[in-house]
Tab-separated table of C-alpha atoms in Angstrom:
chain	number	residue	atom	x	y	z
A	17	LEU	CA	120.934	103.989	115.612
A	18	TYR	CA	122.869	101.738	113.072
A	19	THR	CA	122.998	102.025	109.213
A	20	ASP	CA	125.674	100.270	106.949
A	21	LEU	CA	124.637	103.254	104.100
A	22	GLY	CA	127.355	105.831	103.444
A	23	LEU	CA	125.905	109.184	101.302
A	24	LEU	CA	127.989	111.742	99.423
A	25	THR	CA	125.757	114.348	98.000
A	26	CYS	CA	126.055	118.320	96.681
A	27	ARG	CA	122.975	118.617	96.820
A	28	PRO	CA	121.804	120.880	100.091
A	29	GLU	CA	117.880	119.977	100.438
A	30	LEU	CA	118.953	116.197	100.780
A	31	GLY	CA	121.442	117.121	103.356
A	32	ARG	CA	119.223	119.429	105.233
A	33	ASP	CA	116.293	116.577	105.232
A	34	ILE	CA	119.074	114.645	106.405
A	35	VAL	CA	119.944	116.666	109.504
A	36	ASN	CA	116.218	117.814	110.315
A	37	LEU	CA	115.600	113.570	110.281
A	38	PHE	CA	118.666	113.408	112.667
A	39	HIS	CA	117.484	115.467	115.407
A	40	PHE	CA	113.925	114.171	114.877
A	41	LEU	CA	115.363	111.063	115.694
A	42	THR	CA	117.487	112.285	118.183
A	43	GLY	CA	114.800	114.235	119.975
A	44	TYR	CA	115.852	117.737	119.644
A	45	ALA	CA	112.657	118.503	117.002
A	46	PRO	CA	109.529	117.176	116.096
A	47	ALA	CA	109.189	115.706	112.607
A	48	GLN	CA	108.518	117.472	110.405
A	49	ARG	CA	108.046	117.832	106.058
A	50	TYR	CA	111.338	116.818	104.385
A	51	GLU	CA	111.899	117.971	100.728
A	52	GLN	CA	113.321	114.782	99.468
A	53	THR	CA	113.715	112.487	101.794
A	54	LEU	CA	110.986	109.727	102.431
A	55	VAL	CA	110.574	109.151	106.527
A	56	ALA	CA	108.768	106.030	107.885
A	57	PRO	CA	105.880	105.844	109.350
A	58	VAL	CA	105.521	109.322	109.040
A	59	TYR	CA	105.202	110.322	105.472
A	60	MET	CA	106.298	107.246	103.423
A	61	ARG	CA	102.927	105.220	103.048
A	62	ASP	CA	100.905	108.793	101.611
A	63	ARG	CA	103.679	109.477	99.171
A	64	PHE	CA	103.342	105.579	97.684
A	65	GLU	CA	99.966	105.159	97.977
A	66	ALA	CA	99.887	108.587	95.682
A	67	LEU	CA	102.804	106.870	93.704
A	68	ILE	CA	100.651	103.901	93.477
A	69	ASP	CA	97.129	106.235	92.596
A	70	ALA	CA	99.491	108.185	89.873
A	71	GLU	CA	100.245	105.059	88.330
A	72	ILE	CA	96.853	103.820	88.315
A	73	ALA	CA	96.055	106.948	86.462
A	74	HIS	CA	98.981	106.687	84.001
A	75	GLN	CA	97.143	103.047	82.980
A	76	ARG	CA	94.034	104.575	82.622
A	77	GLU	CA	95.502	107.597	80.258
A	78	THR	CA	97.791	105.934	78.364
A	79	GLY	CA	97.630	101.873	78.575
A	80	ASN	CA	101.035	100.999	79.993
A	81	GLY	CA	101.094	101.620	84.044
A	82	ARG	CA	103.998	100.042	85.820
A	83	ILE	CA	105.681	99.561	88.669
A	84	ILE	CA	108.526	97.673	89.858
A	85	ALA	CA	109.233	97.612	93.257
A	86	LYS	CA	111.931	95.832	95.587
A	87	MET	CA	111.223	95.514	99.246
A	88	ASN	CA	112.322	93.852	102.814
A	89	GLY	CA	108.533	92.305	103.384
A	90	LEU	CA	104.945	93.314	102.297
A	91	ASP	CA	102.540	92.610	105.055
A	92	ASP	CA	100.912	96.443	105.165
A	93	LYS	CA	97.190	95.694	104.727
A	94	ARG	CA	96.894	98.463	102.894
A	95	MET	CA	99.712	99.132	101.121
A	96	VAL	CA	98.495	95.363	100.060
A	97	LYS	CA	95.105	96.800	99.559
A	98	LYS	CA	96.511	99.798	97.090
A	99	LEU	CA	98.503	97.228	95.191
A	100	TYR	CA	95.684	94.709	94.603
A	101	GLU	CA	93.603	98.357	93.012
A	102	ALA	CA	96.653	98.801	91.075
A	103	SER	CA	96.732	95.134	89.772
A	104	GLN	CA	92.823	95.571	88.279
A	105	ALA	CA	92.726	98.655	86.979
A	106	GLY	CA	95.675	96.683	84.408
A	107	VAL	CA	99.001	97.726	85.895
A	108	GLN	CA	101.479	95.346	85.643
A	109	ILE	CA	103.604	95.449	88.603
A	110	ASP	CA	106.740	93.412	89.247
A	111	LEU	CA	107.214	92.766	93.647
A	112	ILE	CA	111.070	92.001	94.155
A	113	ILE	CA	110.720	90.857	98.299
A	114	ARG	CA	113.512	89.277	100.106
A	115	GLY	CA	111.079	87.929	103.221
A	116	HIS	CA	107.808	88.124	104.552
A	117	CYS	CA	104.686	88.269	101.256
A	118	THR	CA	101.024	88.215	102.622
A	119	LEU	CA	100.383	89.826	99.144
A	120	ARG	CA	98.807	86.780	96.404
A	121	PRO	CA	99.633	87.170	93.434
A	122	GLY	CA	97.352	85.648	89.906
A	123	LEU	CA	94.323	85.518	91.481
A	124	PRO	CA	92.257	85.926	88.462
A	125	GLY	CA	90.319	89.932	88.255
A	126	TYR	CA	92.223	90.575	91.421
A	127	SER	CA	96.007	90.030	91.413
A	128	ASP	CA	96.483	88.937	87.725
A	129	ASN	CA	98.637	91.592	86.768
A	130	ILE	CA	101.259	90.883	90.181
A	131	ARG	CA	104.357	89.228	89.637
A	132	VAL	CA	105.975	87.973	93.130
A	133	ILE	CA	110.042	87.243	92.907
A	134	SER	CA	111.424	85.977	96.205
A	135	ILE	CA	114.669	85.969	97.053
A	136	LEU	CA	116.303	83.043	99.502
A	137	GLY	CA	118.960	80.939	100.095
A	138	ARG	CA	122.293	81.274	98.740
A	139	PHE	CA	121.321	84.039	96.703
A	140	LEU	CA	119.720	86.827	99.598
A	141	GLU	CA	122.351	89.456	100.322
A	142	HIS	CA	122.003	92.943	100.861
A	143	ASP	CA	121.646	95.027	98.178
A	144	ARG	CA	124.840	97.996	96.428
A	145	ILE	CA	123.407	101.188	95.036
């Protein structure tokens, strides 16, 4: 297991999540529900889909739905379809993507509310929190 992230926290629920995650990764315990952590692939997709649905509902109620997301790549068919659905509902979406992206932004009536920014070349770097 490799990571380049260190995190210090005083939040016990986050600490429990990370301990339980490492127990799962090392085979000492089965996957479980986490209080504060989204773990891929176990629960992350469902949570992201729920957040997109909430933003669609917010758009319908207030007219100012907005999604800004940064990721390494986007090629998950279900997630792309869900983002298209949000765009068609009027949600403004900005995606900042380091690598591969199968979503096609700016298609009239389909993805015209989606903007994709690709970070490549000499501006590509690892994020800092």
